Each structure stands twice: as structure tokens, then as C-alpha cells.
Short mmCIF file of C-alpha atoms in Angstrom, two decimals:
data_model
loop_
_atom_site.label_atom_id
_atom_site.label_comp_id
_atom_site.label_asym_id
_atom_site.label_seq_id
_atom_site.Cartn_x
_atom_site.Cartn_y
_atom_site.Cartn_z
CA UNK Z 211 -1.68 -36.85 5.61
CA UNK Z 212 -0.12 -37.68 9.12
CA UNK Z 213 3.55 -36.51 9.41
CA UNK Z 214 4.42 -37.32 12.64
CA UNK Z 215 7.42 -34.97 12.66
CA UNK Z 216 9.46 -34.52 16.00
CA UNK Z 217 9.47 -30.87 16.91
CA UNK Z 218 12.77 -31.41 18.47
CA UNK Z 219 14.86 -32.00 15.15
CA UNK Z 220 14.15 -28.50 14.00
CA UNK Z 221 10.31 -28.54 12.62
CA UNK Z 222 10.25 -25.04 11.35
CA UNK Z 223 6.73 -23.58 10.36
CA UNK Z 224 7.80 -19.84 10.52
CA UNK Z 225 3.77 -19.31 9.55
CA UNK Z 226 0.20 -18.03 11.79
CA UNK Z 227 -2.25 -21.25 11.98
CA UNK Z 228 -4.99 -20.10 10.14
CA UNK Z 229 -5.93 -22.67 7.85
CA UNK Z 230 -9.20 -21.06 6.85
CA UNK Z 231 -6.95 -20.27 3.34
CA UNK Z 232 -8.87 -16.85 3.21
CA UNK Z 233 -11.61 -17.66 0.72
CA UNK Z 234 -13.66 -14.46 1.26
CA UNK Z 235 -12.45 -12.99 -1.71
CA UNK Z 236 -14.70 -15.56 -3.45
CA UNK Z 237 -16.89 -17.30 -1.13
CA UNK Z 238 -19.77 -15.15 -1.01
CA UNK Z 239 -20.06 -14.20 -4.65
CA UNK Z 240 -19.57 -17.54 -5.75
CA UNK Z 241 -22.22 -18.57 -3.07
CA UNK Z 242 -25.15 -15.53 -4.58
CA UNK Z 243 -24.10 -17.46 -8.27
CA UNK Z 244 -25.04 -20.59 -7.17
CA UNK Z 245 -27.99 -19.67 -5.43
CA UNK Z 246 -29.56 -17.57 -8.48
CA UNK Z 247 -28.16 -20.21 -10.74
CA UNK Z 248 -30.31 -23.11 -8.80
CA UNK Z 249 -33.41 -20.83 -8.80
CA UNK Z 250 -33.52 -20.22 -12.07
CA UNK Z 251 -32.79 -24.16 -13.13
CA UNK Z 252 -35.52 -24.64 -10.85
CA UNK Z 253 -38.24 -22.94 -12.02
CA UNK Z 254 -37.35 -23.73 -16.03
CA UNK Z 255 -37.08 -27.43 -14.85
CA UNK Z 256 -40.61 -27.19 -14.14
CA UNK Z 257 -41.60 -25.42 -17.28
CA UNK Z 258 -39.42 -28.00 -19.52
CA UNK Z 259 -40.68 -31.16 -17.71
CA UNK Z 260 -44.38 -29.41 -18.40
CA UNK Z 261 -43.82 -28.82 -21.81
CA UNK Z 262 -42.50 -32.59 -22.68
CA UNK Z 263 -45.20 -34.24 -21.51
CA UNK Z 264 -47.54 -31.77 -23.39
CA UNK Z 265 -45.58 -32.12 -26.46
CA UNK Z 266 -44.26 -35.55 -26.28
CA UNK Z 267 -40.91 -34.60 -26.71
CA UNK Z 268 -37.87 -37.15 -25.17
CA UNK Z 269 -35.33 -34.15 -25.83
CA UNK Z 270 -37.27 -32.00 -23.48
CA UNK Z 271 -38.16 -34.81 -20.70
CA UNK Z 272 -34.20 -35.30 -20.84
CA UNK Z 273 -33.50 -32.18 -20.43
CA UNK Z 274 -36.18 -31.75 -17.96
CA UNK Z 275 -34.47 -34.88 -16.26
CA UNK Z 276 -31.11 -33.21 -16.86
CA UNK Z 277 -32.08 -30.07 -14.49
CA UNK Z 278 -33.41 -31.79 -11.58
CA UNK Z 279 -30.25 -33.10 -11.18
CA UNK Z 280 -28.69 -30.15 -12.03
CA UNK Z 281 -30.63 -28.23 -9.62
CA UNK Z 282 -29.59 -30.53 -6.76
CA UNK Z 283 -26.25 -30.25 -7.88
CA UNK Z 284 -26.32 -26.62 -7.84
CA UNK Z 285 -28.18 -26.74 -4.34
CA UNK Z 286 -25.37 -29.33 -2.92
CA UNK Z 287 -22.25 -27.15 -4.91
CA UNK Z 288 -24.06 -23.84 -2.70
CA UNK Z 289 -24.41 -25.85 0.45
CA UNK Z 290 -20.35 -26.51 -0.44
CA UNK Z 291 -19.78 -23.20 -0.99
CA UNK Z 292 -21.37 -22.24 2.00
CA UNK Z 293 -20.16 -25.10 4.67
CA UNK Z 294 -16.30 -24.34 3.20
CA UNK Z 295 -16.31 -20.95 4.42
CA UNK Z 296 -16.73 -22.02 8.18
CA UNK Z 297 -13.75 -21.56 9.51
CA UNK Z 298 -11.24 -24.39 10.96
CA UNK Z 299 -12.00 -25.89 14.67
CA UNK Z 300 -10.38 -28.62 16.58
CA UNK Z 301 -11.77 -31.35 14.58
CA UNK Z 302 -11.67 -29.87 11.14
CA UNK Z 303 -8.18 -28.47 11.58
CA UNK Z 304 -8.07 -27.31 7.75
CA UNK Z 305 -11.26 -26.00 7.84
CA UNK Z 306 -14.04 -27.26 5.42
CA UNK Z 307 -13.06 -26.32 2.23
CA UNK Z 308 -12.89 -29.62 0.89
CA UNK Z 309 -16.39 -29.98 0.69
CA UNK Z 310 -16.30 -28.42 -2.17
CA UNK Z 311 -14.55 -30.66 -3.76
CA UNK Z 312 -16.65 -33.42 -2.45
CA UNK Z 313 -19.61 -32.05 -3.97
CA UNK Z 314 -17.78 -31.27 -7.33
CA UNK Z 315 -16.96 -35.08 -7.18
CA UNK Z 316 -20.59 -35.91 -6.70
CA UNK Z 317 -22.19 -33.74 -9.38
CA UNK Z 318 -20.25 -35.61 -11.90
CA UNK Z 319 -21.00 -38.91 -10.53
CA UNK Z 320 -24.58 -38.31 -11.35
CA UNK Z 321 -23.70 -37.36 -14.64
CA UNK Z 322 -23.13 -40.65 -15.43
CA UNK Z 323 -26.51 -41.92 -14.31
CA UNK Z 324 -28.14 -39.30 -16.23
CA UNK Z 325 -26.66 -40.26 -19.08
CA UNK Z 326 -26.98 -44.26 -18.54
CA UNK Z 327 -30.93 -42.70 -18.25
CA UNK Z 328 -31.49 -40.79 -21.20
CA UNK Z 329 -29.30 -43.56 -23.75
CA UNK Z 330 -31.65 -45.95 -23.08
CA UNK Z 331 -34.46 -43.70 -23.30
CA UNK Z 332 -33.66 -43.01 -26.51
CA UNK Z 333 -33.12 -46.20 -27.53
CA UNK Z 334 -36.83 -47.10 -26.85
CA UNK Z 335 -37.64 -43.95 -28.65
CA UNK Z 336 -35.65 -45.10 -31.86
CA UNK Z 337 -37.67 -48.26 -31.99
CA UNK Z 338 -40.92 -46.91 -30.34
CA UNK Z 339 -41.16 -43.76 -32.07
CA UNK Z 340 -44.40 -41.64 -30.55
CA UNK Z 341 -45.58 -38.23 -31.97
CA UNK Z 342 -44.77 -34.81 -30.93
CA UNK Z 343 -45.62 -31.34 -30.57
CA UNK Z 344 -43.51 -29.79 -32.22
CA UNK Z 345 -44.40 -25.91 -31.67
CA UNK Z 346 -44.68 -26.31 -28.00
CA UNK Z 347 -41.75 -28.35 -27.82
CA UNK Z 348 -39.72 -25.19 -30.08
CA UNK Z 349 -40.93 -22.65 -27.91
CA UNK Z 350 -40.30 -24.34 -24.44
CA UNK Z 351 -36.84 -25.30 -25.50
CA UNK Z 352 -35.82 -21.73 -26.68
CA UNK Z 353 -36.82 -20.14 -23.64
CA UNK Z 354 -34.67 -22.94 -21.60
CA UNK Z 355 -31.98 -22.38 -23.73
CA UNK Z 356 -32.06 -18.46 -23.43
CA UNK Z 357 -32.64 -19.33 -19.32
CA UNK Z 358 -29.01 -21.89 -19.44
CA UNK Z 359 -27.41 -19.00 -21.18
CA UNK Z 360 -28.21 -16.97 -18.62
CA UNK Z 361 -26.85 -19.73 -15.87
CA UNK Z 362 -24.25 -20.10 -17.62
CA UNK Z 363 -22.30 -16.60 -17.83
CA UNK Z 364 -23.56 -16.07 -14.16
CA UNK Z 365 -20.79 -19.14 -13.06
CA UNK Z 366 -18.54 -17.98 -15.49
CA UNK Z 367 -15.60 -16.64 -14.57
CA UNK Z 368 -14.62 -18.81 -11.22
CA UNK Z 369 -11.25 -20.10 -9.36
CA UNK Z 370 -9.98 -22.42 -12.45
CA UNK Z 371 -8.81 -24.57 -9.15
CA UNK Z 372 -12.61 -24.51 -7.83
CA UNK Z 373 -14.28 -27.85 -8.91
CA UNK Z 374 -17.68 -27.29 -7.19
CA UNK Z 375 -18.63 -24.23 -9.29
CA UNK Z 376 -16.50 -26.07 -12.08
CA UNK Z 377 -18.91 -29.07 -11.82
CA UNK Z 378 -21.88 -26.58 -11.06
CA UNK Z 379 -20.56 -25.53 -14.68
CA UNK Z 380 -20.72 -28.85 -16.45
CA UNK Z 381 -24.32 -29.44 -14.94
CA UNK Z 382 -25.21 -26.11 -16.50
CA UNK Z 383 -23.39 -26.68 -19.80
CA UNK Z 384 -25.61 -29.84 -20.13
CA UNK Z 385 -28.00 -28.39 -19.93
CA UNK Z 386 -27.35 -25.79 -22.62
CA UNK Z 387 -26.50 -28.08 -24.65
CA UNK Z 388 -30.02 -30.59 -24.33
CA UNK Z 389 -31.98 -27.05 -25.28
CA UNK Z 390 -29.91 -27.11 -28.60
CA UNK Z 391 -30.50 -30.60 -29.20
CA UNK Z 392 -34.48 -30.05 -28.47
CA UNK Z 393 -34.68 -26.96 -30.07
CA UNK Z 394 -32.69 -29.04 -33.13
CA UNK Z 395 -34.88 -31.82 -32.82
CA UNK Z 396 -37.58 -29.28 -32.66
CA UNK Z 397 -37.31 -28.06 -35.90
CA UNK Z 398 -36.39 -31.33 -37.72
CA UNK Z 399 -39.68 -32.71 -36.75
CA UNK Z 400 -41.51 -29.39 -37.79
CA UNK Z 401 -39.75 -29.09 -40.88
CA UNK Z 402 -38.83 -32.51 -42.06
CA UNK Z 403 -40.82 -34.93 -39.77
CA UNK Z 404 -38.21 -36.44 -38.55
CA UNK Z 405 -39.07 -37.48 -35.18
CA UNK Z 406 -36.28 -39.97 -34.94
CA UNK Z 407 -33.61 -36.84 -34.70
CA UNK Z 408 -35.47 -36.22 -31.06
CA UNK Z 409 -33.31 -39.48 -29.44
CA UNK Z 410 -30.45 -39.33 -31.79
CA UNK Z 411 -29.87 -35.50 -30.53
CA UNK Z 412 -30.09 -36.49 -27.14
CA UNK Z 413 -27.95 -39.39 -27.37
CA UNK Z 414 -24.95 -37.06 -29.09
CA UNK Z 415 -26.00 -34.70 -25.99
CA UNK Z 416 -25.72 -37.62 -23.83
CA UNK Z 417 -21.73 -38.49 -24.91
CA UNK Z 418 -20.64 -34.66 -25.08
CA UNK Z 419 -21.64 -34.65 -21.26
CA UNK Z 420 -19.90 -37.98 -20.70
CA UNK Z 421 -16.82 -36.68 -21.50
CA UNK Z 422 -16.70 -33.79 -19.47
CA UNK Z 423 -18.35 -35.63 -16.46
CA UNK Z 424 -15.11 -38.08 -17.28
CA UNK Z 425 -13.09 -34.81 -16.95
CA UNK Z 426 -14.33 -33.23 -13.80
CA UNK Z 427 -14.41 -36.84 -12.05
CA UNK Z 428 -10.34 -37.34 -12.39
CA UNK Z 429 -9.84 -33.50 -11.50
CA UNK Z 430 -12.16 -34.22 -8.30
CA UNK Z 431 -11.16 -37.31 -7.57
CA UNK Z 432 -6.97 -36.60 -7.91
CA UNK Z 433 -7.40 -33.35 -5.52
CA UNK Z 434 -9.55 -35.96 -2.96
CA UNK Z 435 -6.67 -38.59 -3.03
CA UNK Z 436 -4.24 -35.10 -2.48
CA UNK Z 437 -2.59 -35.67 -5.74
CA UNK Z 438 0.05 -33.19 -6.83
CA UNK Z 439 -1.59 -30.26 -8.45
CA UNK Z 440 -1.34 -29.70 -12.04
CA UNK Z 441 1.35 -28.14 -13.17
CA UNK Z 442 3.53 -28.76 -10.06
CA UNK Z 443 6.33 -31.44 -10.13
CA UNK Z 444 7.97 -33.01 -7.54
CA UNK Z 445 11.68 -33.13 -9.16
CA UNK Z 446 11.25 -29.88 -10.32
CA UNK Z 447 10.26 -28.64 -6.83
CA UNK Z 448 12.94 -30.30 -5.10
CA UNK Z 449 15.86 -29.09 -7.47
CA UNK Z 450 14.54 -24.96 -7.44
CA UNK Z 451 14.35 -25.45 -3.53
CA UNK Z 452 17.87 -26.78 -3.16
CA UNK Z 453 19.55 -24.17 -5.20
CA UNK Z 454 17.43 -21.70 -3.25
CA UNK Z 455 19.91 -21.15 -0.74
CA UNK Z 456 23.80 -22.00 -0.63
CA UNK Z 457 23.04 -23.82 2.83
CA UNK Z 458 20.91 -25.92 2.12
CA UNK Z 459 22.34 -29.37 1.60
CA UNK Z 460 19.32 -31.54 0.40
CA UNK Z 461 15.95 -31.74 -0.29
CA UNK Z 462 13.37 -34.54 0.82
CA UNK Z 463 9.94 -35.94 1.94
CA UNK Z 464 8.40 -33.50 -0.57
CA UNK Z 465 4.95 -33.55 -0.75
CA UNK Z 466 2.51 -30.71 -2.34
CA UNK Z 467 -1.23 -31.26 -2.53
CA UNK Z 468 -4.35 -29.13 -2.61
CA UNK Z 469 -6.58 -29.17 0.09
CA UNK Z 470 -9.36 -26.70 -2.58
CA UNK Z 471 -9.64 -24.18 -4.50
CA UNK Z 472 -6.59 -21.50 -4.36
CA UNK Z 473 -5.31 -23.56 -1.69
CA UNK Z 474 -1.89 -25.71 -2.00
CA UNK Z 475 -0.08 -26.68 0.36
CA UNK Z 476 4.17 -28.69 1.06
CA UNK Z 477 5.51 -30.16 3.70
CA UNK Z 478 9.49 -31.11 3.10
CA UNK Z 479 12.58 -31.91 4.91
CA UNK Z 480 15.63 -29.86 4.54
CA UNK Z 481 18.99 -30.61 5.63
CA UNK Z 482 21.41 -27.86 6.36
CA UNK Z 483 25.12 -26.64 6.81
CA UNK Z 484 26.49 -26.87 10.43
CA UNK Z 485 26.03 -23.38 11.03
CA UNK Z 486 23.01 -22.14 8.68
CA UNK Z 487 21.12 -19.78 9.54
CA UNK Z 488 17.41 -21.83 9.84
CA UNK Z 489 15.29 -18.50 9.89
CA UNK Z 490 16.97 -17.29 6.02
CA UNK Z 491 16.72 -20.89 4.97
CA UNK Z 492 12.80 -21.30 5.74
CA UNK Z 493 12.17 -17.87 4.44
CA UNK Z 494 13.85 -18.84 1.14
CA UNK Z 495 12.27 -22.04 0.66
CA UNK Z 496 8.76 -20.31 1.34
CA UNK Z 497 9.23 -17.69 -0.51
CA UNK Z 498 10.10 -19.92 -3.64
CA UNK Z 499 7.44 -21.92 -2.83
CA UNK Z 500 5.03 -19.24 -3.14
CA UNK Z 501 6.42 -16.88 -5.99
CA UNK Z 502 6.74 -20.45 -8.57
CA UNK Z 503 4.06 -22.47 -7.40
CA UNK Z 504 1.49 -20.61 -5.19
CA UNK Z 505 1.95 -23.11 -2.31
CA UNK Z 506 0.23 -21.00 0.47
CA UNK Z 507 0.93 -23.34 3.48
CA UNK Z 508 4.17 -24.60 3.83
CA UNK Z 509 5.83 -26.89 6.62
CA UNK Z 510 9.21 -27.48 6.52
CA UNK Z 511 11.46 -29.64 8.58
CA UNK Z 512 15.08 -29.23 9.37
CA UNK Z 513 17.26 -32.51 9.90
CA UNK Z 514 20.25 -32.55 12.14
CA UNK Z 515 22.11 -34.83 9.92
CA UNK Z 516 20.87 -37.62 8.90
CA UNK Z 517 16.70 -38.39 8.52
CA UNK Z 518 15.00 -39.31 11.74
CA UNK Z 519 12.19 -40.84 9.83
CA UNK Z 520 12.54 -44.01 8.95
CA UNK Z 521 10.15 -43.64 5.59
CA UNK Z 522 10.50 -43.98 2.04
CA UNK Z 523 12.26 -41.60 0.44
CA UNK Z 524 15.28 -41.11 2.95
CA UNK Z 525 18.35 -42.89 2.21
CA UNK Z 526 20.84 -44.87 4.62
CA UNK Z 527 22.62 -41.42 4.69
CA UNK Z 528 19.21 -39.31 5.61
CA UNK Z 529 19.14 -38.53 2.02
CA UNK Z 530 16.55 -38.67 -0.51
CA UNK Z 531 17.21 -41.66 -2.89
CA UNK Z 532 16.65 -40.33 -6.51
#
């Protein structure tokens, strides 16, 4: 966002520049998860793509499928993890943490194709139906499903606001769920012969992923068009912050986004009292800020009167039209 605010009408930070948004707290653990979590995808990816071909089985090859992507997903969300804890420089002036959200954005844009891939596998399976192994196929699928358990509590537990170990998550969760399906199928064709249930399974696999791809590609794709984050509205925000100090005679040119994960940030005008005292004023409208919505980065802007900017959202009288 480009506010091109004129320092000389009052532009009040009242903050340090560091827009590095202190992520240390999480960065490296989440960045050891990821990496164990793409090892261990990687190595069961190879044993589950082994065991379909031996056994025949479409659940396994699409679950096989399933974790190479998910292991390049979990490979780009720890390169993310890892790029968005450089800190900020004179090009990147907010640092890199949006990569992360980038690459959360990404992992669920493959999810689609994956899925688009193993429908219409199935669908050739339905009408082709071929036989299968079903022992081998049992026993590869239980130990990929104990091995996606395993994944799977090791990224639990992150940021709620992080959407590159959330979509690291989904990938994982998949996953999990296409070693049900095969160990399912598994046991339908062992018990009952029923080697149609190996495509249906992984087409029902197939649309529980779609959804949650659907999910994690708004989420994503609202933080990378610096939507308001959830839970935060703009009315609300601009009626707490003018009753947050007697002085303070209107509220405008709000704007709240999230650059990533535990990261928000504002940027407002405020128009004052003749008189006010501008240092009790900025503190109270950070403070506020921070207690009620966890903005960390706020930068406000006082108005001598009426709005110098002539943008929407400030009225004839410098006002905000509501």
C-alpha cells in the first residue's frame, strides 16, 4: 500500500522501524517441523509409490502422487519459513515474511491439480478395473498412515494466522486421509473383493481435500490482496478509536491488513482538538489498537483541519463520509 502521507501535517509514528515483526519465537521451531515433516513424507513417498505398483493399487499410487507434492510443498513452506525470517533491507522494507504466505497460497493451488489427477484416475479405474494386491497394499498403507500421523501432530499446534504451516497441514491431512481410504480399500478388496471401492475411496478422498484446498486458497489469497483480517472490522475500529480519547475529533483512512502470521498492521488519520496533546492521543489510539485487535504496527496521521488527501473516504469537510 503507498500512502503518500506529508510528514508536515503531523504524521505521527511514535514506534522503532523494525519491521522484522519478531518471529523468533516461532521461526525456528516451525522451520525443524517442516524439515522432519518433509523427510519423513519423503522417504514413505517412496515406499507407497513402491508398494502400488507392486500391488496394483490406485489408492496407494494416489497417495503416492499425493506426497510428492506434499513433499515439495513441505520443502517450499520450509524454504518460506526460512527466507521470512531474514530480516527487512532497503528493498524489502517489511521484511520477507510474506513468503510464507505465498507458499501457503501455492500448496493449495496444487491441490487442485492433484485432485483434477486422481478423479480421473479413478474414473478409468471404475471402468477399467485391474487386480490388486491386497496384503501388500494393507501393509504399505498402515505404515503410511501411522508415518502421516506422525507428520501430522509434529505441525500441530502452529500460529492459527500462519498459512504456510497451515497449508503444510492440509498437504499432510491429505495425506492421512488417502492411507485411510487405501487401507479401507485395502480391506474391502481382501475381504469382499471389491476392487471398485479402491477409486471410489479415493475419489471421496479427492473432494474432502478440495474443500479444504478451497479453504486455505481464500485465507491465502485475502491476506495477499491485504484484506482486513478476520475478525477485525473497519466500523468497529473506527468508532472504539474515536471514543478513545476526548480529543480526538474523527476517525479516517482506516486501513488494517496483515502482512503474515502474528503480524497486523493500521495506518489512519486522526483529526484533533486545537490544543490536543498529539503524544496522549497516538499513545491511546495504539494502545487500543493493540489491547482489541493485536495490530502490532501502527501509523497514524494527524490532520490540521481538514484532509490534505484528496482520496476516497475524506469528505468536503476532511471528514470521513459514512
Amino acid at each position: 500500500m503507498s500512502h503518500d502521507h506529508a510528514h508536515a501535517h503531523g504524521h505521527s509514528h511514535g514506534h522503532a522501524h523494525d519491521h522484522s515483526h519478531d518471529h523468533s519465537h516461532f521461526e525456528g521451531s516451525s522451520e525443524k517441523k517442516l524439515l522432519f515433516a518433509f523427510v519423513l513424507t519423503l522417504v514413505m513417498l517412496l515406499v507407497e509409490a513402491a508398494g502400488g505398483l507392486v500391488s496394483g493399487s490406485l489408492a496407494l499410487l494416489a497417495d503416492a502422487g499425493h506426497m510428492l507434492v506434499d513433499a515439495l510443498a513441505l520443502l517450499l513452506a520450509f524454504l518460506g519459513a526460512r527466507f521470512a525470517a531474514r530480516p527487512a533491507d532497503a528493498r524489502r522494507t517489511y521484511g520477507y515474511g510474506r513468503i510464507e504466505v505465498l507458499a501457503g497460497f501455492v500448496n493449495a493451488l496444487t491441490q487442485f491439480a492433484l485432485v483434477a489427477f486422481i478423479i480421473f484416475e479413478a474414473v478409468q479405474r471404475l471402468f477399467h478395473p485391474e487386480p490388486i494386491l491386497s496384503k501388500i497394499m494393507l501393509v504399505v498403507a498402515g505404515v503410511g498412515l501411522v508415518a502421516n500421523v506422525v507428520v501430522l501432530r509434529t505441525l500441530h499446534g502452529h500460529d492459527p494466522d500462519d498459512v504456510n504451516i497451515a497449508g503444510a497441514s492440509l498437504h499432510v491431512l491429505g495425506d492421512l486421509l488417502g492411507s485411510v481410504a487405501a487401507v479401507l480399500a485395502a480391506l474391502a478388496v481382501m475381504w469382499m473383493g471389491w476392487l471398485w471401492a479402491d477409486p471410489v475411496l479415493s475419489i471421496l478422498v479427492s473432494l474432502l481435500i478440495l474443500r479444504s484446498a478451497w479453504s486455505l486458497l481464500r485465507r491465502s489469497g485475502h491476506i495477499l490482496l491485504e484484506g482486513t483480517p478476520e475478525g477485525v472490522h473497519l466500523d468497529e475500529v473506527t468508532k472504539v478509536l474515536h471514543a478513545s480519547d476526548p480529543a480526538i475529533l474523527d476517525i479516517h483512512h482506516v486501513h488494517v491488513w496483515q502482512m503474515t502470521a502474528g503480524s497486523r498492521m493500521a495506518t489512519l488519520h486522526a483529526e484533533l482538538a486545537p490544543g490536543a496533546d498529539q503524544a496522549r492521543v497516538l499513545t491511546a489510539i495504539k494502545t487500543t489498537l493493540s489491547e482489541r485487535w493485536q495490530v502490532g504496527h501502527a501509523t497514524v496521521q494527524f490532520d490540521p483541519g481538514e484532509c490534505p488527501d484528496e482520496l476516497e473516504g475524506c469528505g468536503q469537510d476532511g471528514r470521513h463520509s459514512h
